[in-house]
Amino acid sequence: MSDAAGVLSRALREAPPDMLVEAADRTVRVLLDARGAEVLLADYRSTGLWPVRRPAAPDDDAPVDAAHRCYGAQREVLAHGDDDSCLLYLPLTAWGERLGVLVVDFATAPSPEVVRRAQELAGDLATALRAADRDTDRYRRARRRERLSMAAEMQWDLLPGRSAAHEAYRLAGQLEPAYTVGGDHFDWAINGDDLCVTVLNGDGTGLAASLLTSVAVNAMRNARRSGGGLVEQAELASDTIYSQYRGRRHVATLLLELDVRTGRLGAVDAGSPRAVLLRGTSVRPLRLEQQLPLGMFAETRYEVQELLLQPGDRLFVVSDGVYSAEPGGREPYGRRAMARAMRAACLQPATEAVGTVIRELHAYHDRVDLRDDAVVVCLDWFGGGRDGNPETSRSIGDGGRSAGRAGGGRTN
C-alpha cells in the first residue's frame, strides 16, 4: 500500500460514519492538491445521482452527462472546464455494488499518477460508505427523492444490495415501484463457490405483504446460514409461514443455487416468479416443474431440479408484476414485449440490463404507476471462475429433475 493510500485508509477509519465524505474531501485537498470533492449517490430507482454534502431539493435536477457516463460505464471520466480546471469522476463500487460517483475538483488536469491515487481513494471510500450505511441515515436520505412507504422501507432494508460482482458472474436486481413496493423481493448470498439467489412474490399488498416476505426471507436465510441447501431453505420457510398464517397467506418463490465454477444450477420453483434464459440471440423461458408456494399447506416437501448453464448465458428472473402485467387490457408484458426489452439489453452489463427491462415495463404502462409490485434480477455467468470447469450435465433447456436432493433434504 502506498503512503497516500495508507493516509486515506486511516482517515476513513478514524472518521465518524456520517462524516466520510468530509474526510475524503480533506484528504484529496492535502494528498492530491485538489480543490475539493463531492459524493453523488444513486437514488432508489437508479435513475439519478444526488450530492451528499449539499443535499438537493426534491425538485432539483440530477447531475447528468459526465457523472452518468462514469456510473454507467464504471470507469473514470475527465470533464475539462473553460479554463484549465478539470472535474474527475470516479465510480464508487464495493464488491460489485454500485453506490454512486466521487467527483474531485482540480484547478488543472491531473497527472496519471494523481488519477491512480484518486482511484484508490474511490475504492476505499466505497467500501467505507457501504459499511457506514448501517450506522447513519445520512446516505439514505441523500438517495431518496420522496418518502418511502413503511412497506418499502422494510423491503429496502432487507435487500442484500442491488448488484454484485465476481470473476465468474455479474448480478443485479431492482424493485419497483421503488418507493411503495410491498411484497416482491429478491435475496442473494455468495458462499465459497455457491451463489444462492431467491426471488419472491409475496401475497397481498402494503405492510402486510412486506411482513410476510420478511418472514420468508429470514427463514430461508436461517436455513442457509445453518448450512442448509435449497430444500431446507424452502421447507423451513414454508413451515414457518404456515405456522404463522395457517395457509391463509403464502409466498410464491423461485430459489436458485449456482455453482460458479461449473455452471451447475439447482432450482426449486415454488410459485410464480419466472426465469428467462438468454443464450446467444435466443430468449426462452426456463422450463421448471412448478411446486406449491411456500406456506400454502403444512409440511410441504420440495425437490430440486438440476440444470446447466453455458458460459455467456444470461438469466433473468422476474416476478408476476413484470411477466403478467396487462395495462389497459393489453396482452401481458411477458408475452412479447419483455423478450424485446431483454434482447435490447443484450450488450449491456447486468446492472444496466435490469434498468432497461424496468424502463420498458414503465413505458408499456404508458408511464403511469405500476399496478403491481415488480422485481427484475439479472445474472450473467461467464464460465469457469477460480479453478473450475463446466462439467458434463443435462442441458438447461431440458428442464430435467435431479436424481437426488441438494443439501440433504427430506425425501417423500
mmCIF file of C-alpha atoms in Angstrom:
data_model
loop_
_atom_site.group_PDB
_atom_site.id
_atom_site.type_symbol
_atom_site.label_atom_id
_atom_site.label_comp_id
_atom_site.label_asym_id
_atom_site.label_seq_id
_atom_site.Cartn_x
_atom_site.Cartn_y
_atom_site.Cartn_z
ATOM 1 C CA MET A 1 0.000 0.000 0.000
ATOM 2 C CA SER A 2 1.322 3.450 -0.939
ATOM 3 C CA ASP A 3 1.808 6.137 1.715
ATOM 4 C CA ALA A 4 -1.082 8.113 0.216
ATOM 5 C CA ALA A 5 -3.373 5.107 0.321
ATOM 6 C CA GLY A 6 -2.375 4.484 3.923
ATOM 7 C CA VAL A 7 -3.200 8.070 4.884
ATOM 8 C CA LEU A 8 -6.599 7.822 3.222
ATOM 9 C CA SER A 9 -7.405 4.462 4.781
ATOM 10 C CA ARG A 10 -6.538 5.827 8.221
ATOM 11 C CA ALA A 11 -8.616 8.982 7.649
ATOM 12 C CA LEU A 12 -11.668 6.906 6.722
ATOM 13 C CA ARG A 13 -11.228 4.547 9.684
ATOM 14 C CA GLU A 14 -10.985 7.444 12.096
ATOM 15 C CA ALA A 15 -13.924 9.409 10.673
ATOM 16 C CA PRO A 16 -17.441 9.042 12.155
ATOM 17 C CA PRO A 17 -19.706 7.034 9.824
ATOM 18 C CA ASP A 18 -21.703 10.123 8.835
ATOM 19 C CA MET A 19 -18.600 12.188 8.006
ATOM 20 C CA LEU A 20 -16.852 10.006 5.424
ATOM 21 C CA VAL A 21 -17.434 12.461 2.596
ATOM 22 C CA GLU A 22 -15.835 15.280 4.587
ATOM 23 C CA ALA A 23 -12.876 13.010 5.412
ATOM 24 C CA ALA A 24 -12.448 12.254 1.707
ATOM 25 C CA ASP A 25 -12.695 15.956 0.872
ATOM 26 C CA ARG A 26 -9.925 16.854 3.338
ATOM 27 C CA THR A 27 -7.760 14.007 2.062
ATOM 28 C CA VAL A 28 -7.946 14.954 -1.631
ATOM 29 C CA ARG A 29 -7.108 18.559 -0.801
ATOM 30 C CA VAL A 30 -3.940 17.516 1.057
ATOM 31 C CA LEU A 31 -2.775 14.469 -0.902
ATOM 32 C CA LEU A 32 -3.945 15.265 -4.436
ATOM 33 C CA ASP A 33 -3.710 19.066 -4.386
ATOM 34 C CA ALA A 34 -7.384 19.185 -5.367
ATOM 35 C CA ARG A 35 -9.870 21.954 -4.677
ATOM 36 C CA GLY A 36 -12.384 19.597 -3.088
ATOM 37 C CA ALA A 37 -14.562 16.525 -3.517
ATOM 38 C CA GLU A 38 -18.239 15.610 -3.585
ATOM 39 C CA VAL A 39 -20.042 12.280 -3.497
ATOM 40 C CA LEU A 40 -23.065 11.626 -5.700
ATOM 41 C CA LEU A 41 -25.228 8.658 -4.675
ATOM 42 C CA ALA A 42 -27.652 6.740 -6.873
ATOM 43 C CA ASP A 43 -31.293 7.111 -5.909
ATOM 44 C CA TYR A 44 -33.646 4.214 -5.196
ATOM 45 C CA ARG A 45 -34.703 3.978 -8.834
ATOM 46 C CA SER A 46 -31.088 4.186 -10.079
ATOM 47 C CA THR A 47 -32.158 6.962 -12.418
ATOM 48 C CA GLY A 48 -30.310 9.894 -10.818
ATOM 49 C CA LEU A 49 -27.161 10.734 -8.865
ATOM 50 C CA TRP A 50 -27.508 13.108 -5.921
ATOM 51 C CA PRO A 51 -24.970 15.059 -3.796
ATOM 52 C CA VAL A 52 -24.326 14.226 -0.149
ATOM 53 C CA ARG A 53 -22.571 17.358 1.117
ATOM 54 C CA ARG A 54 -25.083 19.781 -0.366
ATOM 55 C CA PRO A 55 -28.315 17.778 -0.469
ATOM 56 C CA ALA A 56 -30.538 18.562 -3.437
ATOM 57 C CA ALA A 57 -34.141 19.682 -3.038
ATOM 58 C CA PRO A 58 -36.776 17.159 -4.220
ATOM 59 C CA ASP A 59 -37.466 19.163 -7.384
ATOM 60 C CA ASP A 60 -33.798 19.729 -8.294
ATOM 61 C CA ASP A 61 -32.403 18.142 -11.426
ATOM 62 C CA ALA A 62 -29.814 15.403 -11.021
ATOM 63 C CA PRO A 63 -26.278 15.948 -12.336
ATOM 64 C CA VAL A 64 -26.039 14.437 -15.798
ATOM 65 C CA ASP A 65 -23.645 13.639 -18.613
ATOM 66 C CA ALA A 66 -20.188 13.029 -17.135
ATOM 67 C CA ALA A 67 -21.463 11.647 -13.814
ATOM 68 C CA HIS A 68 -23.889 9.285 -15.511
ATOM 69 C CA ARG A 69 -21.293 8.171 -18.054
ATOM 70 C CA CYS A 70 -18.971 7.332 -15.184
ATOM 71 C CA TYR A 71 -21.689 5.482 -13.251
ATOM 72 C CA GLY A 72 -22.978 3.552 -16.252
ATOM 73 C CA ALA A 73 -19.624 2.592 -17.766
ATOM 74 C CA GLN A 74 -17.915 2.122 -14.377
ATOM 75 C CA ARG A 75 -14.806 3.997 -15.458
ATOM 76 C CA GLU A 76 -13.257 7.387 -14.731
ATOM 77 C CA VAL A 77 -14.362 10.407 -16.765
ATOM 78 C CA LEU A 78 -12.468 13.705 -17.091
ATOM 79 C CA ALA A 79 -14.538 16.812 -17.757
ATOM 80 C CA HIS A 80 -12.495 19.914 -18.640
ATOM 81 C CA GLY A 81 -13.772 23.412 -17.847
ATOM 82 C CA ASP A 82 -13.485 26.564 -19.937
ATOM 83 C CA ASP A 83 -10.291 27.423 -18.049
ATOM 84 C CA ASP A 84 -7.640 24.866 -17.062
ATOM 85 C CA SER A 85 -9.888 23.345 -14.375
ATOM 86 C CA CYS A 86 -10.959 19.722 -14.507
ATOM 87 C CA LEU A 87 -13.517 17.519 -12.769
ATOM 88 C CA LEU A 88 -12.552 13.876 -12.314
ATOM 89 C CA TYR A 89 -15.494 11.461 -11.952
ATOM 90 C CA LEU A 90 -14.756 8.067 -10.397
ATOM 91 C CA PRO A 91 -17.175 5.160 -9.788
ATOM 92 C CA LEU A 92 -17.904 4.283 -6.159
ATOM 93 C CA THR A 93 -18.313 0.500 -6.234
ATOM 94 C CA ALA A 94 -17.788 -2.052 -3.453
ATOM 95 C CA TRP A 95 -17.864 -5.808 -4.233
ATOM 96 C CA GLY A 96 -19.829 -5.047 -7.376
ATOM 97 C CA GLU A 97 -22.397 -2.876 -5.568
ATOM 98 C CA ARG A 98 -22.659 0.403 -7.472
ATOM 99 C CA LEU A 99 -23.157 3.200 -4.936
ATOM 100 C CA GLY A 100 -22.534 6.350 -6.946
ATOM 101 C CA VAL A 101 -19.728 8.620 -8.129
ATOM 102 C CA LEU A 102 -16.864 10.510 -6.470
ATOM 103 C CA VAL A 103 -16.234 13.922 -8.053
ATOM 104 C CA VAL A 104 -12.797 15.506 -7.488
ATOM 105 C CA ASP A 105 -12.291 19.142 -8.488
ATOM 106 C CA PHE A 106 -8.822 20.071 -9.815
ATOM 107 C CA ALA A 107 -7.506 23.507 -10.798
ATOM 108 C CA THR A 108 -5.568 21.846 -13.633
ATOM 109 C CA ALA A 109 -5.781 18.470 -15.328
ATOM 110 C CA PRO A 110 -4.393 15.748 -13.010
ATOM 111 C CA SER A 111 -1.428 13.577 -13.942
ATOM 112 C CA PRO A 112 -1.875 9.814 -14.454
ATOM 113 C CA GLU A 113 -0.317 9.227 -11.016
ATOM 114 C CA VAL A 114 -2.841 11.546 -9.358
ATOM 115 C CA VAL A 115 -5.685 9.791 -11.176
ATOM 116 C CA ARG A 116 -4.365 6.447 -9.907
ATOM 117 C CA ARG A 117 -4.299 7.747 -6.332
ATOM 118 C CA ALA A 118 -7.820 9.105 -6.730
ATOM 119 C CA GLN A 119 -8.957 5.669 -7.914
ATOM 120 C CA GLU A 120 -7.511 4.139 -4.750
ATOM 121 C CA LEU A 121 -9.370 6.733 -2.729
ATOM 122 C CA ALA A 122 -12.646 5.949 -4.512
ATOM 123 C CA GLY A 123 -12.268 2.215 -3.857
ATOM 124 C CA ASP A 124 -11.611 2.693 -0.144
ATOM 125 C CA LEU A 125 -14.359 5.282 0.169
ATOM 126 C CA ALA A 126 -16.928 2.997 -1.487
ATOM 127 C CA THR A 127 -16.139 0.178 0.938
ATOM 128 C CA ALA A 128 -16.372 2.560 3.889
ATOM 129 C CA LEU A 129 -19.683 4.012 2.670
ATOM 130 C CA ARG A 130 -21.212 0.566 2.325
ATOM 131 C CA ALA A 131 -20.157 -0.348 5.853
ATOM 132 C CA ALA A 132 -21.256 3.000 7.337
ATOM 133 C CA ASP A 133 -24.757 2.691 5.913
ATOM 134 C CA ARG A 134 -25.769 0.599 8.937
ATOM 135 C CA ASP A 135 -24.857 3.346 11.403
ATOM 136 C CA THR A 136 -26.138 6.564 9.833
ATOM 137 C CA ASP A 137 -29.178 7.763 7.878
ATOM 138 C CA ARG A 138 -27.255 10.440 6.006
ATOM 139 C CA TYR A 139 -26.542 8.493 2.834
ATOM 140 C CA ARG A 140 -30.042 7.015 2.610
ATOM 141 C CA ARG A 141 -31.508 10.494 2.949
ATOM 142 C CA ALA A 142 -29.395 11.640 0.008
ATOM 143 C CA ARG A 143 -30.621 8.706 -2.085
ATOM 144 C CA ARG A 144 -34.372 9.123 -1.653
ATOM 145 C CA ARG A 145 -36.292 11.567 -3.805
ATOM 146 C CA GLU A 146 -39.578 11.070 -1.961
ATOM 147 C CA ARG A 147 -40.747 9.435 1.228
ATOM 148 C CA LEU A 148 -40.794 5.633 1.259
ATOM 149 C CA SER A 149 -43.889 3.801 2.437
ATOM 150 C CA MET A 150 -43.408 1.701 5.569
ATOM 151 C CA ALA A 151 -43.578 -1.455 3.474
ATOM 152 C CA ALA A 152 -40.913 -0.163 1.073
ATOM 153 C CA GLU A 153 -38.673 0.889 3.984
ATOM 154 C CA MET A 154 -38.744 -2.689 5.253
ATOM 155 C CA GLN A 155 -38.129 -4.163 1.808
ATOM 156 C CA TRP A 156 -35.100 -1.976 1.042
ATOM 157 C CA ASP A 157 -33.600 -2.692 4.467
ATOM 158 C CA LEU A 158 -33.984 -6.411 3.793
ATOM 159 C CA LEU A 159 -32.148 -6.335 0.452
ATOM 160 C CA PRO A 160 -28.587 -7.724 0.189
ATOM 161 C CA GLY A 161 -27.724 -4.909 -2.242
ATOM 162 C CA ARG A 162 -28.596 -4.066 -5.827
ATOM 163 C CA SER A 163 -25.611 -5.585 -7.611
ATOM 164 C CA ALA A 164 -22.705 -7.946 -7.006
ATOM 165 C CA ALA A 165 -19.602 -8.934 -8.971
ATOM 166 C CA HIS A 166 -17.331 -11.976 -9.133
ATOM 167 C CA GLU A 167 -14.814 -13.193 -11.668
ATOM 168 C CA ALA A 168 -17.363 -15.796 -12.800
ATOM 169 C CA TYR A 169 -20.587 -13.773 -12.747
ATOM 170 C CA ARG A 170 -22.321 -10.413 -12.516
ATOM 171 C CA LEU A 171 -25.620 -9.993 -10.695
ATOM 172 C CA ALA A 172 -28.113 -7.136 -10.373
ATOM 173 C CA GLY A 173 -31.690 -6.566 -9.225
ATOM 174 C CA GLN A 174 -34.288 -3.821 -8.899
ATOM 175 C CA LEU A 175 -37.559 -3.346 -7.006
ATOM 176 C CA GLU A 176 -40.439 -1.299 -8.435
ATOM 177 C CA PRO A 177 -42.312 0.824 -7.610
ATOM 178 C CA ALA A 178 -39.217 1.799 -5.656
ATOM 179 C CA TYR A 179 -40.919 3.995 -3.049
ATOM 180 C CA THR A 180 -44.045 1.911 -2.408
ATOM 181 C CA VAL A 181 -43.048 -1.709 -3.113
ATOM 182 C CA GLY A 182 -44.857 -4.181 -0.869
ATOM 183 C CA GLY A 183 -44.354 -7.955 -1.085
ATOM 184 C CA ASP A 184 -41.994 -8.608 -4.012
ATOM 185 C CA HIS A 185 -38.342 -9.065 -3.125
ATOM 186 C CA PHE A 186 -35.012 -10.684 -4.011
ATOM 187 C CA ASP A 187 -32.124 -12.018 -1.968
ATOM 188 C CA TRP A 188 -28.699 -13.470 -2.695
ATOM 189 C CA ALA A 189 -25.528 -14.650 -0.998
ATOM 190 C CA ILE A 190 -22.161 -15.957 -2.208
ATOM 191 C CA ASN A 191 -20.616 -18.671 -0.057
ATOM 192 C CA GLY A 192 -17.451 -20.169 -1.481
ATOM 193 C CA ASP A 193 -18.333 -21.458 -4.938
ATOM 194 C CA ASP A 194 -22.093 -21.383 -4.349
ATOM 195 C CA LEU A 195 -24.269 -18.415 -5.273
ATOM 196 C CA CYS A 196 -27.797 -18.531 -3.857
ATOM 197 C CA VAL A 197 -30.454 -16.298 -5.438
ATOM 198 C CA THR A 198 -34.136 -16.114 -4.489
ATOM 199 C CA VAL A 199 -36.947 -14.034 -5.961
ATOM 200 C CA LEU A 200 -40.188 -13.747 -4.001
ATOM 201 C CA ASN A 201 -43.700 -12.634 -4.865
ATOM 202 C CA GLY A 202 -45.412 -12.119 -1.502
ATOM 203 C CA ASP A 203 -49.172 -12.476 -1.189
ATOM 204 C CA GLY A 204 -51.161 -9.279 -0.621
ATOM 205 C CA THR A 205 -50.217 -5.609 -0.641
ATOM 206 C CA GLY A 206 -48.638 -2.961 1.553
ATOM 207 C CA LEU A 207 -47.307 -3.594 5.046
ATOM 208 C CA ALA A 208 -48.974 -6.995 5.415
ATOM 209 C CA ALA A 209 -47.189 -8.233 2.280
ATOM 210 C CA SER A 210 -43.872 -6.810 3.460
ATOM 211 C CA LEU A 211 -44.178 -8.561 6.833
ATOM 212 C CA LEU A 212 -44.969 -11.851 5.113
ATOM 213 C CA THR A 213 -41.964 -11.521 2.790
ATOM 214 C CA SER A 214 -39.712 -10.645 5.727
ATOM 215 C CA VAL A 215 -40.704 -13.877 7.487
ATOM 216 C CA ALA A 216 -39.965 -15.886 4.335
ATOM 217 C CA VAL A 217 -36.600 -14.253 3.614
ATOM 218 C CA ASN A 218 -35.347 -14.588 7.165
ATOM 219 C CA ALA A 219 -36.457 -18.228 7.384
ATOM 220 C CA MET A 220 -34.536 -19.045 4.199
ATOM 221 C CA ARG A 221 -31.512 -17.144 5.476
ATOM 222 C CA ASN A 222 -31.689 -19.044 8.754
ATOM 223 C CA ALA A 223 -31.610 -22.367 6.919
ATOM 224 C CA ARG A 224 -28.879 -21.222 4.531
ATOM 225 C CA ARG A 225 -26.674 -19.821 7.286
ATOM 226 C CA SER A 226 -27.044 -23.097 9.167
ATOM 227 C CA GLY A 227 -25.622 -24.954 6.162
ATOM 228 C CA GLY A 228 -28.913 -25.990 4.578
ATOM 229 C CA GLY A 229 -29.399 -26.354 0.829
ATOM 230 C CA LEU A 230 -32.333 -25.264 -1.292
ATOM 231 C CA VAL A 231 -34.672 -27.934 0.043
ATOM 232 C CA GLU A 232 -34.093 -26.967 3.688
ATOM 233 C CA GLN A 233 -34.484 -23.292 2.827
ATOM 234 C CA ALA A 234 -37.805 -23.848 1.069
ATOM 235 C CA GLU A 235 -39.173 -26.233 3.657
ATOM 236 C CA LEU A 236 -38.225 -24.153 6.700
ATOM 237 C CA ALA A 237 -39.716 -21.043 5.112
ATOM 238 C CA SER A 238 -42.880 -22.918 4.125
ATOM 239 C CA ASP A 239 -43.331 -24.455 7.583
ATOM 240 C CA THR A 240 -42.675 -21.107 9.284
ATOM 241 C CA ILE A 241 -45.187 -19.250 7.120
ATOM 242 C CA TYR A 242 -47.809 -21.955 7.589
ATOM 243 C CA SER A 243 -47.340 -21.930 11.355
ATOM 244 C CA GLN A 244 -47.990 -18.172 11.378
ATOM 245 C CA TYR A 245 -50.806 -17.920 8.823
ATOM 246 C CA ARG A 246 -52.309 -21.453 8.745
ATOM 247 C CA GLY A 247 -52.491 -21.462 4.956
ATOM 248 C CA ARG A 248 -54.266 -18.099 4.627
ATOM 249 C CA ARG A 249 -51.121 -16.458 3.197
ATOM 250 C CA HIS A 250 -48.334 -17.808 1.037
ATOM 251 C CA VAL A 251 -45.219 -16.661 -0.831
ATOM 252 C CA ALA A 252 -44.515 -17.662 -4.423
ATOM 253 C CA THR A 253 -40.748 -18.110 -4.646
ATOM 254 C CA LEU A 254 -38.039 -19.236 -7.038
ATOM 255 C CA LEU A 255 -34.891 -20.469 -5.280
ATOM 256 C CA LEU A 256 -31.673 -20.907 -7.271
ATOM 257 C CA GLU A 257 -28.197 -22.119 -6.353
ATOM 258 C CA LEU A 258 -25.373 -21.786 -8.875
ATOM 259 C CA ASP A 259 -22.000 -23.491 -8.664
ATOM 260 C CA VAL A 260 -19.973 -20.604 -10.049
ATOM 261 C CA ARG A 261 -17.144 -22.936 -11.174
ATOM 262 C CA THR A 262 -19.211 -25.367 -13.221
ATOM 263 C CA GLY A 263 -22.435 -23.572 -14.113
ATOM 264 C CA ARG A 264 -24.494 -26.289 -12.448
ATOM 265 C CA LEU A 265 -27.788 -24.702 -11.390
ATOM 266 C CA GLY A 266 -30.150 -26.093 -8.774
ATOM 267 C CA ALA A 267 -33.700 -24.742 -8.720
ATOM 268 C CA VAL A 268 -36.806 -25.002 -6.577
ATOM 269 C CA ASP A 269 -39.771 -23.446 -8.366
ATOM 270 C CA ALA A 270 -42.332 -22.710 -5.658
ATOM 271 C CA GLY A 271 -44.713 -20.359 -7.413
ATOM 272 C CA SER A 272 -44.960 -17.532 -9.887
ATOM 273 C CA PRO A 273 -41.536 -15.854 -10.390
ATOM 274 C CA ARG A 274 -40.370 -16.721 -13.916
ATOM 275 C CA ALA A 275 -36.852 -17.390 -15.175
ATOM 276 C CA VAL A 276 -35.910 -16.453 -18.741
ATOM 277 C CA LEU A 277 -32.718 -17.682 -20.403
ATOM 278 C CA LEU A 278 -30.796 -15.622 -22.955
ATOM 279 C CA ARG A 279 -28.340 -17.754 -24.889
ATOM 280 C CA GLY A 280 -26.863 -16.047 -27.910
ATOM 281 C CA THR A 281 -29.810 -14.466 -29.732
ATOM 282 C CA SER A 282 -32.314 -16.893 -28.229
ATOM 283 C CA VAL A 283 -34.720 -15.757 -25.479
ATOM 284 C CA ARG A 284 -36.805 -18.508 -23.945
ATOM 285 C CA PRO A 285 -38.445 -19.332 -20.610
ATOM 286 C CA LEU A 286 -36.620 -21.702 -18.312
ATOM 287 C CA ARG A 287 -38.987 -24.646 -18.065
ATOM 288 C CA LEU A 288 -39.212 -25.864 -14.487
ATOM 289 C CA GLU A 289 -41.739 -28.094 -12.772
ATOM 290 C CA GLN A 290 -43.749 -25.767 -10.566
ATOM 291 C CA GLN A 291 -44.252 -26.789 -6.948
ATOM 292 C CA LEU A 292 -46.503 -25.326 -4.241
ATOM 293 C CA PRO A 293 -45.920 -21.758 -2.991
ATOM 294 C CA LEU A 294 -44.297 -21.500 0.429
ATOM 295 C CA GLY A 295 -46.757 -21.726 3.318
ATOM 296 C CA MET A 296 -49.800 -22.919 1.392
ATOM 297 C CA PHE A 297 -50.036 -26.274 3.208
ATOM 298 C CA ALA A 298 -48.475 -27.888 6.279
ATOM 299 C CA GLU A 299 -45.320 -29.960 5.852
ATOM 300 C CA THR A 300 -44.979 -29.328 2.129
ATOM 301 C CA ARG A 301 -41.909 -31.018 0.712
ATOM 302 C CA TYR A 302 -39.801 -29.720 -2.166
ATOM 303 C CA GLU A 303 -37.443 -31.170 -4.751
ATOM 304 C CA VAL A 304 -34.506 -29.630 -6.585
ATOM 305 C CA GLN A 305 -34.228 -29.653 -10.349
ATOM 306 C CA GLU A 306 -30.699 -29.550 -11.781
ATOM 307 C CA LEU A 307 -29.749 -27.716 -14.960
ATOM 308 C CA LEU A 308 -26.531 -26.494 -16.526
ATOM 309 C CA LEU A 309 -25.652 -23.012 -17.692
ATOM 310 C CA GLN A 310 -23.258 -22.469 -20.577
ATOM 311 C CA PRO A 311 -20.542 -19.775 -20.484
ATOM 312 C CA GLY A 312 -22.022 -16.480 -21.634
ATOM 313 C CA ASP A 313 -25.574 -17.329 -20.544
ATOM 314 C CA ARG A 314 -27.757 -14.614 -19.065
ATOM 315 C CA LEU A 315 -30.624 -15.468 -16.725
ATOM 316 C CA PHE A 316 -33.432 -13.033 -15.907
ATOM 317 C CA VAL A 317 -35.823 -13.757 -13.048
ATOM 318 C CA VAL A 318 -38.966 -11.639 -12.919
ATOM 319 C CA SER A 319 -41.997 -11.510 -10.638
ATOM 320 C CA ASP A 320 -45.559 -11.720 -11.964
ATOM 321 C CA GLY A 321 -45.806 -7.930 -11.725
ATOM 322 C CA VAL A 322 -43.434 -7.950 -14.706
ATOM 323 C CA TYR A 323 -44.376 -11.075 -16.615
ATOM 324 C CA SER A 324 -48.160 -10.851 -16.228
ATOM 325 C CA ALA A 325 -48.631 -7.067 -16.388
ATOM 326 C CA GLU A 326 -51.683 -6.250 -18.569
ATOM 327 C CA PRO A 327 -52.063 -2.448 -18.536
ATOM 328 C CA GLY A 328 -55.197 -1.165 -20.217
ATOM 329 C CA GLY A 329 -56.248 -4.651 -21.273
ATOM 330 C CA ARG A 330 -53.190 -5.131 -23.480
ATOM 331 C CA GLU A 331 -51.559 -8.523 -23.841
ATOM 332 C CA PRO A 332 -49.272 -9.482 -20.924
ATOM 333 C CA TYR A 333 -45.885 -7.764 -20.964
ATOM 334 C CA GLY A 334 -44.265 -11.191 -20.751
ATOM 335 C CA ARG A 335 -45.802 -12.456 -23.969
ATOM 336 C CA ARG A 336 -43.658 -10.451 -26.400
ATOM 337 C CA ALA A 337 -42.640 -7.017 -25.087
ATOM 338 C CA MET A 338 -40.479 -8.397 -22.277
ATOM 339 C CA ALA A 339 -38.406 -10.512 -24.668
ATOM 340 C CA ARG A 340 -37.884 -7.459 -26.904
ATOM 341 C CA ALA A 341 -36.624 -5.467 -23.898
ATOM 342 C CA MET A 342 -34.267 -8.275 -22.903
ATOM 343 C CA ARG A 343 -32.861 -8.525 -26.419
ATOM 344 C CA ALA A 344 -32.389 -4.742 -26.481
ATOM 345 C CA ALA A 345 -30.284 -5.044 -23.327
ATOM 346 C CA CYS A 346 -28.176 -7.986 -24.525
ATOM 347 C CA LEU A 347 -24.978 -5.911 -24.846
ATOM 348 C CA GLN A 348 -25.483 -4.073 -21.567
ATOM 349 C CA PRO A 349 -23.978 -5.245 -18.262
ATOM 350 C CA ALA A 350 -26.407 -6.809 -15.807
ATOM 351 C CA THR A 351 -26.614 -3.583 -13.789
ATOM 352 C CA GLU A 352 -27.865 -1.670 -16.831
ATOM 353 C CA ALA A 353 -29.979 -4.518 -18.243
ATOM 354 C CA VAL A 354 -32.338 -4.604 -15.227
ATOM 355 C CA GLY A 355 -32.915 -0.878 -15.689
ATOM 356 C CA THR A 356 -33.740 -1.350 -19.363
ATOM 357 C CA VAL A 357 -36.352 -4.025 -18.626
ATOM 358 C CA ILE A 358 -37.894 -1.870 -15.869
ATOM 359 C CA ARG A 359 -37.963 1.243 -18.073
ATOM 360 C CA GLU A 360 -39.630 -0.687 -20.887
ATOM 361 C CA LEU A 361 -42.165 -2.040 -18.371
ATOM 362 C CA HIS A 362 -42.994 1.530 -17.318
ATOM 363 C CA ALA A 363 -43.299 2.534 -20.975
ATOM 364 C CA TYR A 364 -45.634 -0.427 -21.567
ATOM 365 C CA HIS A 365 -47.839 1.037 -18.816
ATOM 366 C CA ASP A 366 -47.787 4.366 -20.706
ATOM 367 C CA ARG A 367 -45.534 5.665 -17.910
ATOM 368 C CA VAL A 368 -48.284 5.592 -15.274
ATOM 369 C CA ASP A 369 -47.725 3.928 -11.893
ATOM 370 C CA LEU A 370 -47.360 0.163 -11.963
ATOM 371 C CA ARG A 371 -50.430 -1.680 -10.752
ATOM 372 C CA ASP A 372 -48.410 -4.416 -9.091
ATOM 373 C CA ASP A 373 -45.007 -4.797 -7.478
ATOM 374 C CA ALA A 374 -42.263 -5.766 -9.899
ATOM 375 C CA VAL A 375 -38.865 -7.407 -9.430
ATOM 376 C CA VAL A 376 -36.205 -7.950 -12.087
ATOM 377 C CA VAL A 377 -32.985 -9.850 -11.327
ATOM 378 C CA CYS A 378 -30.285 -10.438 -13.946
ATOM 379 C CA LEU A 379 -27.469 -12.998 -13.626
ATOM 380 C CA ASP A 380 -24.617 -13.261 -16.153
ATOM 381 C CA TRP A 381 -22.411 -16.352 -15.891
ATOM 382 C CA PHE A 382 -19.088 -16.103 -17.710
ATOM 383 C CA GLY A 383 -17.911 -19.672 -17.217
ATOM 384 C CA GLY A 384 -15.314 -21.352 -15.043
ATOM 385 C CA GLY A 385 -14.292 -18.967 -12.322
ATOM 386 C CA ARG A 386 -11.490 -19.769 -9.903
ATOM 387 C CA ASP A 387 -10.099 -23.142 -10.980
ATOM 388 C CA GLY A 388 -13.282 -24.932 -12.063
ATOM 389 C CA ASN A 389 -14.507 -26.003 -15.461
ATOM 390 C CA PRO A 390 -18.043 -26.719 -16.605
ATOM 391 C CA GLU A 391 -18.966 -30.361 -16.134
ATOM 392 C CA THR A 392 -20.969 -32.550 -18.437
ATOM 393 C CA SER A 393 -24.616 -32.427 -17.375
ATOM 394 C CA ARG A 394 -28.128 -32.184 -18.703
ATOM 395 C CA SER A 395 -28.740 -29.101 -20.816
ATOM 396 C CA ILE A 396 -30.564 -26.221 -19.193
ATOM 397 C CA GLY A 397 -33.201 -26.392 -21.888
ATOM 398 C CA ASP A 398 -34.224 -29.926 -20.878
ATOM 399 C CA GLY A 399 -35.749 -28.824 -17.559
ATOM 400 C CA GLY A 400 -34.638 -32.129 -16.020
ATOM 401 C CA ARG A 401 -35.165 -33.284 -12.462
ATOM 402 C CA SER A 402 -32.184 -34.111 -10.294
ATOM 403 C CA ALA A 403 -31.617 -37.660 -9.202
ATOM 404 C CA GLY A 404 -31.155 -36.566 -5.608
ATOM 405 C CA ARG A 405 -31.695 -33.529 -3.466
ATOM 406 C CA ALA A 406 -29.296 -30.699 -2.728
ATOM 407 C CA GLY A 407 -28.335 -30.107 0.870
ATOM 408 C CA GLY A 408 -29.677 -33.305 2.358
ATOM 409 C CA GLY A 409 -33.390 -32.509 2.199
ATOM 410 C CA ARG A 410 -36.028 -34.954 3.325
ATOM 411 C CA THR A 411 -37.439 -37.404 0.808
ATOM 412 C CA ASN A 412 -41.074 -38.263 0.313
#
